[in-house]
Tab-separated table of C-alpha atoms in Angstrom:
chain	number	residue	atom	x	y	z
A	1	MET	CA	120.399	214.729	121.556
A	2	ILE	CA	118.954	211.404	120.316
A	3	ASP	CA	116.101	210.098	122.382
A	4	ILE	CA	114.533	206.727	121.648
A	5	GLN	CA	111.373	205.950	123.590
A	6	ASN	CA	109.438	202.691	123.552
A	7	VAL	CA	109.997	202.099	119.848
A	8	SER	CA	108.425	199.043	118.279
A	9	LYS	CA	108.422	198.009	114.651
A	10	TRP	CA	106.817	195.210	112.711
A	11	TYR	CA	107.411	193.735	109.265
A	12	GLY	CA	103.941	192.344	108.707
A	13	HIS	CA	103.371	190.116	111.732
A	14	PHE	CA	107.051	189.829	112.569
A	15	GLN	CA	108.176	192.199	115.274
A	16	VAL	CA	111.723	193.434	114.591
A	17	LEU	CA	111.940	196.012	117.374
A	18	LYS	CA	110.387	195.445	120.773
A	19	ASP	CA	109.822	198.441	122.985
A	20	CYS	CA	113.321	199.876	122.582
A	21	THR	CA	114.271	202.770	124.818
A	22	SER	CA	117.632	204.518	124.989
A	23	ARG	CA	119.290	207.834	124.385
A	24	VAL	CA	122.520	209.328	123.140
A	25	ASP	CA	123.705	212.544	124.747
A	26	LYS	CA	125.640	215.261	123.024
A	27	GLY	CA	129.245	214.233	122.501
A	28	GLU	CA	128.557	210.685	123.520
A	29	VAL	CA	129.663	207.614	121.575
A	30	VAL	CA	127.273	204.708	121.861
A	31	VAL	CA	128.079	201.327	120.344
A	32	ILE	CA	125.236	198.958	119.500
A	33	CYS	CA	126.145	195.309	119.208
A	34	GLY	CA	124.355	192.022	119.074
A	35	PRO	CA	123.901	188.956	116.894
A	36	SER	CA	122.808	189.431	113.293
A	37	GLY	CA	119.091	189.838	112.914
A	38	SER	CA	118.828	191.377	116.370
A	39	GLY	CA	117.411	194.614	114.945
A	40	LYS	CA	120.379	196.911	115.515
A	41	SER	CA	120.620	198.087	111.903
A	42	THR	CA	116.880	198.585	111.816
A	43	LEU	CA	116.995	200.640	115.000
A	44	ILE	CA	119.716	202.943	113.701
A	45	LYS	CA	117.797	203.426	110.418
A	46	CYS	CA	114.754	204.430	112.459
A	47	VAL	CA	116.754	207.248	114.015
A	48	ASN	CA	116.892	209.175	110.738
A	49	GLY	CA	113.605	207.865	109.458
A	50	LEU	CA	114.934	205.620	106.688
A	51	GLU	CA	112.871	202.867	108.304
A	52	PRO	CA	109.430	203.786	109.603
A	53	PHE	CA	108.334	202.474	112.993
A	54	GLN	CA	104.816	201.897	114.227
A	55	GLU	CA	105.058	202.652	117.933
A	56	GLY	CA	107.096	204.913	120.157
A	57	VAL	CA	108.862	208.197	119.694
A	58	ILE	CA	112.340	209.103	118.476
A	59	THR	CA	113.468	212.691	118.774
A	60	VAL	CA	116.692	214.161	117.465
A	61	ASN	CA	117.565	217.522	118.928
A	62	GLY	CA	113.957	217.831	120.043
A	63	VAL	CA	112.469	217.075	116.608
A	64	SER	CA	110.257	214.016	116.396
A	65	VAL	CA	111.401	211.728	113.578
A	66	GLY	CA	108.115	209.898	113.143
A	67	ALA	CA	105.794	212.898	113.298
A	68	ALA	CA	103.893	213.620	110.104
A	69	GLU	CA	104.649	217.348	110.234
A	70	THR	CA	108.399	216.841	110.503
A	71	ASP	CA	110.444	217.879	107.484
A	72	LEU	CA	112.387	214.624	107.285
A	73	PRO	CA	114.839	215.649	104.542
A	74	LYS	CA	115.772	218.705	106.556
A	75	LEU	CA	116.226	216.687	109.732
A	76	ARG	CA	118.289	214.064	107.904
A	77	SER	CA	120.576	216.717	106.485
A	78	HIS	CA	121.734	217.344	110.073
A	79	ILE	CA	122.383	213.661	110.792
A	80	GLY	CA	125.260	211.971	109.028
A	81	MET	CA	124.958	208.332	108.107
A	82	VAL	CA	127.533	205.802	107.010
A	83	PHE	CA	126.406	202.493	105.529
A	84	GLN	CA	127.773	198.981	105.578
A	85	ASN	CA	128.182	198.947	101.801
A	86	PHE	CA	129.473	202.542	101.581
A	87	GLU	CA	126.752	203.483	99.089
A	88	LEU	CA	128.929	205.984	97.309
A	89	PHE	CA	127.314	207.122	94.077
A	90	PRO	CA	129.218	205.109	91.453
A	91	HIS	CA	128.539	207.552	88.613
A	92	LYS	CA	130.161	210.426	90.477
A	93	ARG	CA	133.763	211.133	91.408
A	94	ALA	CA	134.752	211.050	95.066
A	95	ILE	CA	134.693	214.823	95.351
A	96	GLU	CA	131.311	215.008	93.548
A	97	ASN	CA	129.941	212.508	96.026
A	98	ILE	CA	130.867	214.973	98.729
A	99	THR	CA	129.659	218.145	97.008
A	100	LEU	CA	126.284	216.915	95.702
A	101	ALA	CA	124.193	217.367	98.848
A	102	GLN	CA	126.154	220.432	99.928
A	103	THR	CA	125.010	222.275	96.823
A	104	LYS	CA	121.555	220.712	96.415
A	105	VAL	CA	120.521	220.643	100.062
A	106	LEU	CA	122.553	223.282	101.874
A	107	GLY	CA	122.691	225.649	98.926
A	108	ARG	CA	126.436	226.132	99.054
A	109	THR	CA	128.148	227.353	95.908
A	110	PRO	CA	130.140	224.754	93.976
A	111	ASP	CA	133.370	226.484	95.038
A	112	GLU	CA	132.475	226.405	98.709
A	113	ALA	CA	131.390	222.792	98.441
A	114	VAL	CA	134.598	221.718	96.726
A	115	ALA	CA	136.723	223.580	99.250
A	116	ARG	CA	134.902	221.943	102.141
A	117	GLY	CA	135.047	218.557	100.406
A	118	GLN	CA	138.761	218.844	99.790
A	119	LYS	CA	139.369	219.722	103.421
A	120	LEU	CA	137.465	216.642	104.529
A	121	LEU	CA	139.236	214.408	102.021
A	122	ASP	CA	142.497	215.681	103.474
A	123	ARG	CA	141.215	214.939	106.937
A	124	VAL	CA	140.415	211.296	106.105
A	125	GLY	CA	143.774	210.977	104.364
A	126	LEU	CA	142.546	210.913	100.773
A	127	GLY	CA	143.396	214.440	99.704
A	128	ASP	CA	144.719	213.469	96.290
A	129	LEU	CA	142.023	210.968	95.316
A	130	GLY	CA	139.080	213.317	94.871
A	131	HIS	CA	139.019	212.874	91.095
A	132	LYS	CA	138.698	209.086	91.310
A	133	TYR	CA	135.482	207.179	90.820
A	134	PRO	CA	134.370	204.890	93.656
A	135	SER	CA	135.159	201.800	91.584
A	136	GLU	CA	138.790	202.950	91.436
A	137	LEU	CA	139.078	203.056	95.231
A	138	SER	CA	139.603	200.283	97.759
A	139	GLY	CA	136.843	199.453	100.214
A	140	GLY	CA	138.561	201.277	103.023
A	141	GLN	CA	139.068	204.340	100.868
A	142	GLN	CA	135.442	204.258	99.743
A	143	GLN	CA	134.223	204.124	103.316
A	144	ARG	CA	136.440	207.047	104.258
A	145	VAL	CA	135.009	209.050	101.349
A	146	ALA	CA	131.551	208.103	102.624
A	147	ILE	CA	132.462	209.456	106.058
A	148	ALA	CA	133.744	212.665	104.477
A	149	ARG	CA	130.513	212.904	102.481
A	150	ALA	CA	128.467	212.710	105.665
A	151	LEU	CA	130.690	215.172	107.521
A	152	ALA	CA	130.408	217.706	104.711
A	153	MET	CA	126.858	218.403	105.857
A	154	ASP	CA	128.182	219.543	109.253
A	155	PRO	CA	126.044	216.995	111.069
A	156	ILE	CA	125.155	217.285	114.751
A	157	ALA	CA	125.389	213.508	115.063
A	158	MET	CA	126.712	210.592	113.046
A	159	LEU	CA	125.129	207.179	112.588
A	160	PHE	CA	127.336	204.271	111.562
A	161	ASP	CA	125.640	201.098	110.362
A	162	GLU	CA	128.269	198.340	110.483
A	163	PRO	CA	130.839	200.553	108.770
A	164	THR	CA	133.564	197.908	108.680
A	165	SER	CA	131.601	194.682	108.088
A	166	ALA	CA	132.090	194.741	104.323
A	167	LEU	CA	135.810	195.501	104.529
A	168	ASP	CA	138.800	193.242	104.155
A	169	PRO	CA	140.570	192.886	107.502
A	170	GLU	CA	143.561	194.997	106.526
A	171	MET	CA	141.307	197.941	105.742
A	172	ILE	CA	139.248	197.947	108.897
A	173	ASN	CA	141.676	199.961	110.940
A	174	GLU	CA	142.001	202.861	108.541
A	175	VAL	CA	138.251	203.385	108.881
A	176	LEU	CA	138.181	202.845	112.633
A	177	ASP	CA	141.020	205.348	113.026
A	178	VAL	CA	138.996	208.019	111.276
A	179	MET	CA	136.011	207.228	113.469
A	180	GLN	CA	138.096	207.282	116.620
A	181	GLU	CA	139.436	210.681	115.695
A	182	LEU	CA	135.903	211.916	115.129
A	183	ALA	CA	134.902	210.693	118.559
A	184	ARG	CA	137.880	212.414	120.095
A	185	ASP	CA	136.768	215.651	118.457
A	186	GLY	CA	133.521	215.370	120.359
A	187	MET	CA	131.159	214.085	117.650
A	188	THR	CA	127.958	212.502	118.877
A	189	MET	CA	128.002	208.994	117.461
A	190	MET	CA	125.810	205.948	117.299
A	191	VAL	CA	127.726	202.988	115.957
A	192	VAL	CA	126.425	199.545	115.065
A	193	THR	CA	129.485	197.318	114.982
A	194	HIS	CA	131.017	194.013	115.935
A	195	GLU	CA	134.381	195.665	116.546
A	196	MET	CA	134.640	195.204	120.271
A	197	GLY	CA	138.155	196.610	120.306
A	198	PHE	CA	136.753	199.857	118.941
A	199	ALA	CA	133.958	199.790	121.521
A	200	ARG	CA	136.502	199.357	124.295
A	201	ARG	CA	138.680	202.187	123.102
A	202	VAL	CA	136.065	204.694	122.031
A	203	ALA	CA	132.587	203.991	123.354
A	204	ASP	CA	131.029	205.692	126.343
A	205	ARG	CA	128.148	203.277	126.435
A	206	VAL	CA	127.359	199.926	124.884
A	207	ILE	CA	123.898	198.736	123.951
A	208	PHE	CA	123.413	195.034	123.450
A	209	MET	CA	120.450	193.933	121.366
A	210	ASP	CA	118.981	190.515	120.802
A	211	GLU	CA	115.783	189.533	118.991
A	212	GLY	CA	114.645	193.111	118.657
A	213	GLU	CA	115.102	193.980	122.297
A	214	ILE	CA	117.612	196.166	124.044
A	215	VAL	CA	118.878	193.577	126.490
A	216	GLU	CA	121.639	195.644	127.980
A	217	ASP	CA	122.401	199.350	128.042
A	218	ALA	CA	125.438	200.030	130.155
A	219	THR	CA	128.576	202.098	130.414
A	220	LYS	CA	131.517	200.600	128.605
A	221	ASP	CA	133.247	199.484	131.793
A	222	ASP	CA	130.156	197.847	133.177
A	223	PHE	CA	129.455	196.107	129.883
A	224	PHE	CA	132.901	194.638	129.403
A	225	GLY	CA	133.425	194.140	133.120
A	226	THR	CA	130.270	192.456	134.253
A	227	PRO	CA	127.548	192.163	131.636
A	228	ARG	CA	124.485	191.207	133.552
A	229	SER	CA	122.518	189.275	130.998
A	230	GLU	CA	123.372	185.753	130.027
A	231	ARG	CA	122.743	186.551	126.386
A	232	ALA	CA	125.287	189.359	126.394
A	233	GLN	CA	127.817	187.133	128.104
A	234	LEU	CA	127.252	184.421	125.520
A	235	PHE	CA	127.577	186.908	122.675
A	236	LEU	CA	130.785	188.362	124.089
A	237	SER	CA	132.343	184.963	124.629
A	238	LYS	CA	131.565	184.063	121.021
A	239	ILE	CA	132.849	187.252	119.536
A	240	LEU	CA	135.950	187.670	121.673
A	241	HIS	CA	137.305	184.131	121.746
A	242	HIS	CA	137.742	182.900	118.241
B	1	MET	CA	111.674	195.343	32.651
B	2	THR	CA	115.311	194.893	31.743
B	3	GLY	CA	117.673	193.886	34.550
B	4	PHE	CA	118.340	195.903	37.673
B	5	ASP	CA	118.070	199.605	36.906
B	6	PHE	CA	120.202	201.588	39.328
B	7	GLY	CA	119.075	204.752	37.626
B	8	ALA	CA	115.633	204.344	39.164
B	9	ILE	CA	117.194	204.713	42.601
B	10	VAL	CA	119.775	207.346	41.745
B	11	ASN	CA	117.240	209.632	40.108
B	12	SER	CA	114.890	209.573	43.047
B	13	PHE	CA	117.638	209.818	45.627
B	14	PRO	CA	116.881	213.378	46.840
B	15	TYR	CA	113.242	212.461	47.323
B	16	LEU	CA	114.139	209.294	49.220
B	17	ALA	CA	116.638	211.175	51.352
B	18	LYS	CA	113.913	213.573	52.377
B	19	GLY	CA	111.798	210.598	53.344
B	20	MET	CA	114.621	209.226	55.453
B	21	GLN	CA	114.957	212.600	57.109
B	22	LEU	CA	111.334	212.423	58.162
B	23	SER	CA	111.754	208.846	59.400
B	24	LEU	CA	114.720	209.825	61.539
B	25	LEU	CA	113.039	212.959	62.859
B	26	LEU	CA	109.931	210.996	63.796
B	27	THR	CA	112.059	208.312	65.451
B	28	GLY	CA	114.136	210.836	67.375
B	29	LEU	CA	111.241	212.927	68.641
B	30	SER	CA	109.146	209.857	69.462
B	31	ALA	CA	111.998	208.239	71.361
B	32	LEU	CA	112.714	211.408	73.301
B	33	GLY	CA	109.083	211.990	74.206
B	34	SER	CA	108.322	208.398	75.077
B	35	ILE	CA	111.458	207.925	77.166
B	36	VAL	CA	110.484	210.947	79.249
B	37	LEU	CA	106.873	209.812	79.524
B	38	GLY	CA	107.936	206.210	80.083
B	39	THR	CA	110.211	207.243	82.935
B	40	ILE	CA	107.380	209.165	84.578
B	41	LEU	CA	105.117	206.127	84.182
B	42	ALA	CA	107.827	203.897	85.665
B	43	LEU	CA	108.146	206.183	88.690
B	44	MET	CA	104.358	206.076	89.058
B	45	ARG	CA	104.356	202.283	88.951
B	46	LEU	CA	107.058	202.159	91.584
B	47	SER	CA	105.540	204.839	93.804
B	48	GLY	CA	103.747	204.025	97.013
B	49	VAL	CA	100.604	205.739	95.819
B	50	ARG	CA	97.914	203.286	94.714
B	51	LEU	CA	96.325	205.638	92.201
B	52	PHE	CA	99.649	206.314	90.478
B	53	GLN	CA	100.469	202.624	90.407
B	54	TRP	CA	97.105	201.936	88.815
B	55	VAL	CA	97.481	204.641	86.180
B	56	GLY	CA	100.970	203.424	85.245
B	57	ALA	CA	99.999	199.764	85.091
B	58	THR	CA	96.806	200.451	83.143
B	59	TRP	CA	98.662	202.576	80.617
B	60	VAL	CA	101.222	199.877	80.015
B	61	ASN	CA	98.681	197.073	79.768
B	62	PHE	CA	96.401	199.093	77.525
B	63	PHE	CA	98.927	200.131	74.918
B	64	ARG	CA	100.780	196.841	74.932
B	65	SER	CA	97.519	195.112	74.065
B	66	LEU	CA	96.866	197.173	70.949
B	67	PRO	CA	98.447	196.846	67.499
B	68	LEU	CA	100.585	199.891	66.760
B	69	LEU	CA	98.935	200.264	63.384
B	70	LEU	CA	95.587	200.726	65.070
B	71	VAL	CA	97.008	203.361	67.423
B	72	ILE	CA	98.431	205.340	64.479
B	73	PHE	CA	95.085	205.220	62.708
B	74	TRP	CA	93.268	206.111	65.836
B	75	PHE	CA	95.248	209.230	66.547
B	76	TYR	CA	95.142	210.273	62.918
B	77	PHE	CA	91.369	210.486	63.166
B	78	LEU	CA	91.035	211.258	66.861
B	79	VAL	CA	93.487	214.072	67.469
B	80	PRO	CA	91.847	216.513	65.010
B	81	VAL	CA	88.502	215.846	66.688
B	82	ILE	CA	89.906	216.556	70.160
B	83	ALA	CA	91.950	219.540	69.037
B	84	GLN	CA	88.983	220.913	67.059
B	85	ARG	CA	91.232	221.776	64.154
B	86	GLN	CA	93.263	220.247	61.368
B	87	VAL	CA	96.300	218.435	62.708
B	88	ASP	CA	98.893	217.300	60.243
B	89	ALA	CA	99.731	213.649	59.948
B	90	PHE	CA	103.198	214.098	61.390
B	91	GLN	CA	101.903	215.545	64.637
B	92	SER	CA	99.207	212.954	65.104
B	93	ALA	CA	101.668	210.162	64.321
B	94	LEU	CA	104.165	211.628	66.774
B	95	ILE	CA	101.570	211.738	69.550
B	96	GLY	CA	100.514	208.179	68.793
B	97	PHE	CA	104.092	206.922	68.858
B	98	VAL	CA	104.943	208.725	72.091
B	99	LEU	CA	101.920	207.396	73.953
B	100	PHE	CA	102.359	203.888	72.553
B	101	GLU	CA	106.110	203.534	72.948
B	102	ALA	CA	106.008	205.039	76.443
B	103	ALA	CA	104.442	201.767	77.576
B	104	TYR	CA	107.523	199.865	76.431
B	105	TYR	CA	110.099	202.396	77.637
B	106	CYS	CA	108.252	202.454	80.966
B	107	GLU	CA	108.939	198.776	81.534
B	108	ILE	CA	112.579	199.202	80.539
B	109	MET	CA	113.070	202.129	82.926
B	110	ARG	CA	111.184	200.299	85.651
B	111	SER	CA	113.569	197.375	85.570
B	112	GLY	CA	116.430	199.858	85.342
B	113	ILE	CA	115.308	201.638	88.487
B	114	LEU	CA	114.766	198.331	90.269
B	115	SER	CA	118.322	197.319	89.355
B	116	ILE	CA	119.673	200.130	91.530
B	117	SER	CA	120.042	198.998	95.119
B	118	ARG	CA	117.807	200.534	97.723
B	119	GLY	CA	120.878	201.681	99.598
B	120	GLN	CA	121.642	204.215	96.865
B	121	ALA	CA	118.374	206.053	97.423
B	122	TRP	CA	118.873	205.673	101.181
B	123	ALA	CA	122.282	207.287	100.941
B	124	GLY	CA	120.685	210.193	99.107
B	125	TYR	CA	117.876	210.531	101.629
B	126	ALA	CA	120.338	210.322	104.516
B	127	LEU	CA	122.108	213.349	103.061
B	128	GLY	CA	118.849	215.281	103.114
B	129	LEU	CA	117.892	214.893	99.455
B	130	ARG	CA	114.193	214.838	98.669
B	131	TYR	CA	112.581	212.046	96.656
B	132	SER	CA	112.727	214.031	93.414
B	133	GLN	CA	116.366	214.968	93.996
B	134	ALA	CA	117.400	211.428	94.903
B	135	MET	CA	115.732	210.180	91.749
B	136	ARG	CA	117.135	212.893	89.512
B	137	PHE	CA	120.719	212.952	90.741
B	138	ILE	CA	121.286	209.405	91.941
B	139	VAL	CA	118.867	206.705	90.833
B	140	LEU	CA	117.766	207.726	87.331
B	141	PRO	CA	121.238	208.499	85.920
B	142	GLN	CA	122.399	205.053	86.987
B	143	ALA	CA	119.220	203.342	85.801
B	144	PHE	CA	119.490	205.125	82.479
B	145	ARG	CA	123.097	204.126	82.045
B	146	ASN	CA	122.416	200.483	82.883
B	147	MET	CA	119.470	200.392	80.520
B	148	LEU	CA	121.048	202.350	77.659
B	149	PRO	CA	121.584	199.284	75.429
B	150	VAL	CA	117.987	198.151	75.925
B	151	LEU	CA	116.669	201.670	75.370
B	152	LEU	CA	118.617	201.897	72.115
B	153	THR	CA	117.425	198.477	70.997
B	154	GLN	CA	113.848	199.591	71.598
B	155	THR	CA	114.612	202.725	69.599
B	156	ILE	CA	115.832	200.611	66.671
B	157	ILE	CA	112.512	198.783	66.779
B	158	LEU	CA	110.783	202.147	66.914
B	159	PHE	CA	112.693	203.245	63.812
B	160	GLN	CA	111.438	200.204	61.937
B	161	ASP	CA	107.927	200.779	63.220
B	162	THR	CA	107.829	204.348	61.929
B	163	SER	CA	107.389	202.780	58.471
B	164	LEU	CA	103.793	202.135	59.542
B	165	VAL	CA	102.978	205.801	58.966
B	166	PHE	CA	102.518	204.591	55.400
B	167	VAL	CA	98.855	204.098	56.304
B	168	VAL	CA	98.306	207.789	56.974
B	169	GLY	CA	100.194	208.849	53.877
B	170	LEU	CA	103.098	210.431	55.686
B	171	ALA	CA	106.117	210.603	53.374
B	172	ASP	CA	108.670	208.743	55.466
B	173	PHE	CA	111.415	206.684	53.821
B	174	MET	CA	109.245	203.636	53.257
B	175	THR	CA	106.315	205.596	51.882
B	176	SER	CA	108.617	207.593	49.591
B	177	ALA	CA	110.109	204.385	48.253
B	178	VAL	CA	106.660	202.981	47.575
B	179	THR	CA	105.639	206.195	45.831
B	180	VAL	CA	108.669	206.144	43.565
B	181	ALA	CA	108.306	202.425	42.896
B	182	GLN	CA	104.751	202.834	41.725
B	183	ARG	CA	105.369	206.027	39.803
B	184	ASP	CA	108.320	204.617	37.863
B	185	GLY	CA	107.155	201.032	37.722
B	186	ARG	CA	110.375	199.980	39.446
B	187	LEU	CA	109.009	197.926	42.307
B	188	PHE	CA	111.856	195.436	42.408
B	189	GLU	CA	114.688	198.003	42.539
B	190	LEU	CA	113.048	200.242	45.087
B	191	TYR	CA	111.941	197.482	47.456
B	192	VAL	CA	115.345	195.846	47.361
B	193	PHE	CA	117.001	199.189	47.988
B	194	CYS	CA	114.560	200.003	50.771
B	195	ALA	CA	115.210	196.655	52.476
B	196	LEU	CA	118.964	197.151	52.161
B	197	VAL	CA	118.855	200.602	53.719
B	198	TYR	CA	116.734	199.442	56.665
B	199	PHE	CA	118.918	196.392	57.142
B	200	VAL	CA	122.216	198.249	57.047
B	201	MET	CA	121.017	200.966	59.402
B	202	CYS	CA	119.345	198.690	61.935
B	203	TYR	CA	121.993	195.994	61.867
B	204	GLY	CA	124.728	198.603	62.125
B	205	ALA	CA	122.988	200.209	65.068
B	206	SER	CA	122.500	196.856	66.781
B	207	LEU	CA	126.218	196.102	66.421
B	208	TYR	CA	126.944	199.436	68.050
B	209	VAL	CA	124.571	198.566	70.905
B	210	LYS	CA	126.274	195.209	71.368
B	211	ASN	CA	129.586	196.980	71.676
B	212	LEU	CA	128.157	199.482	74.101
B	213	GLN	CA	126.725	196.706	76.228
B	214	LYS	CA	130.144	195.142	76.586
B	215	LYS	CA	131.554	198.499	77.619
B	216	ILE	CA	128.907	199.140	80.234
B	217	HIS	CA	129.060	195.687	81.782
B	218	ARG	CA	132.801	195.557	81.845
């Protein structure tokens, strides 16, 4: 489904991604963790081409993200993405956030789009808040709207870039619950997160990144059982025991 | 001359009102045209294409380095030559104002666009929107809203500047007042009245903008 091969990326002379190779199979949930600045957010943004990369190949469903002839907007419309800061459109109501791309990109009629949007709002537990503006919603609610917005495009995979990092602690679980349910329904997911509890419950595989490298790429049990690298062990001890 | 003769103003009121109509029409059309053009220039300056960046930057630097009066003159004489036919003063003034003011509106819209976080455009792209769609539906509406007070303030300045069409004999409010003043020998009354009208309108509008600013940044 998502195939990442020998991807490298530079900001000027600074190399942010170093020869990263991994893949996400259909229906698989892969969690990417690592210290801040390790390149995990950059890597996930490369998957849908929001960040360009200089070397390597990423294909999604067989389509090469970096190729010049690829219709990137079309490819992106099949890949949902959820951002750390929600990035809801503040000038639009929750339901309009969800219908915009449905009508403009998928060509659905406004009625279809609203019906689909309402269904998804119900699904994330916000059925009666569609008329609210983002500023009238809590962080957790905003992020759930953002998830509904991405799902409205009927994506074949979902990318989550630190979806709970900007949330107050009491709101983290309402978002993780929605994500867990998605995973249970068989969604292909790539999740950058520090929530190791979520990784333990939901992930099939865990990728550990440090300084732009994929240091560890292991099944969940192997990763939490016996992480091989010292760096991963150090990271886990820091993140789990405080 | 005996005291302040209100009659001089009252009698010429219909004529002055017509002048004001022209001033407002010129301001409105100029603002509309130059905001559209300015926004396009801003997008060019912010684009990744060198040529576009150069065109946008050159436009802004060029027009901001010229006195508006000169630009009005210029187009008054130039446009008929280019068009190969008579062009009335209103049209040539309008073109001059649009091209000139676009340089200023461009910089306002540019900072407006830059004030919108990159993540907003990203969110649009991630949903499959194209550049033009992301700009039209997501970035520009927000930029416009954030910049509305500044855009209006610039438009108030534009309104004052339309009085410069005096030099091409266009009968705006100012020119009409001057005409009446000289015809009736009532310079004092007409100039005081003229100043009052400009002051009340511009100051009133600026108070409105101040209010609006508070509302937007609440």
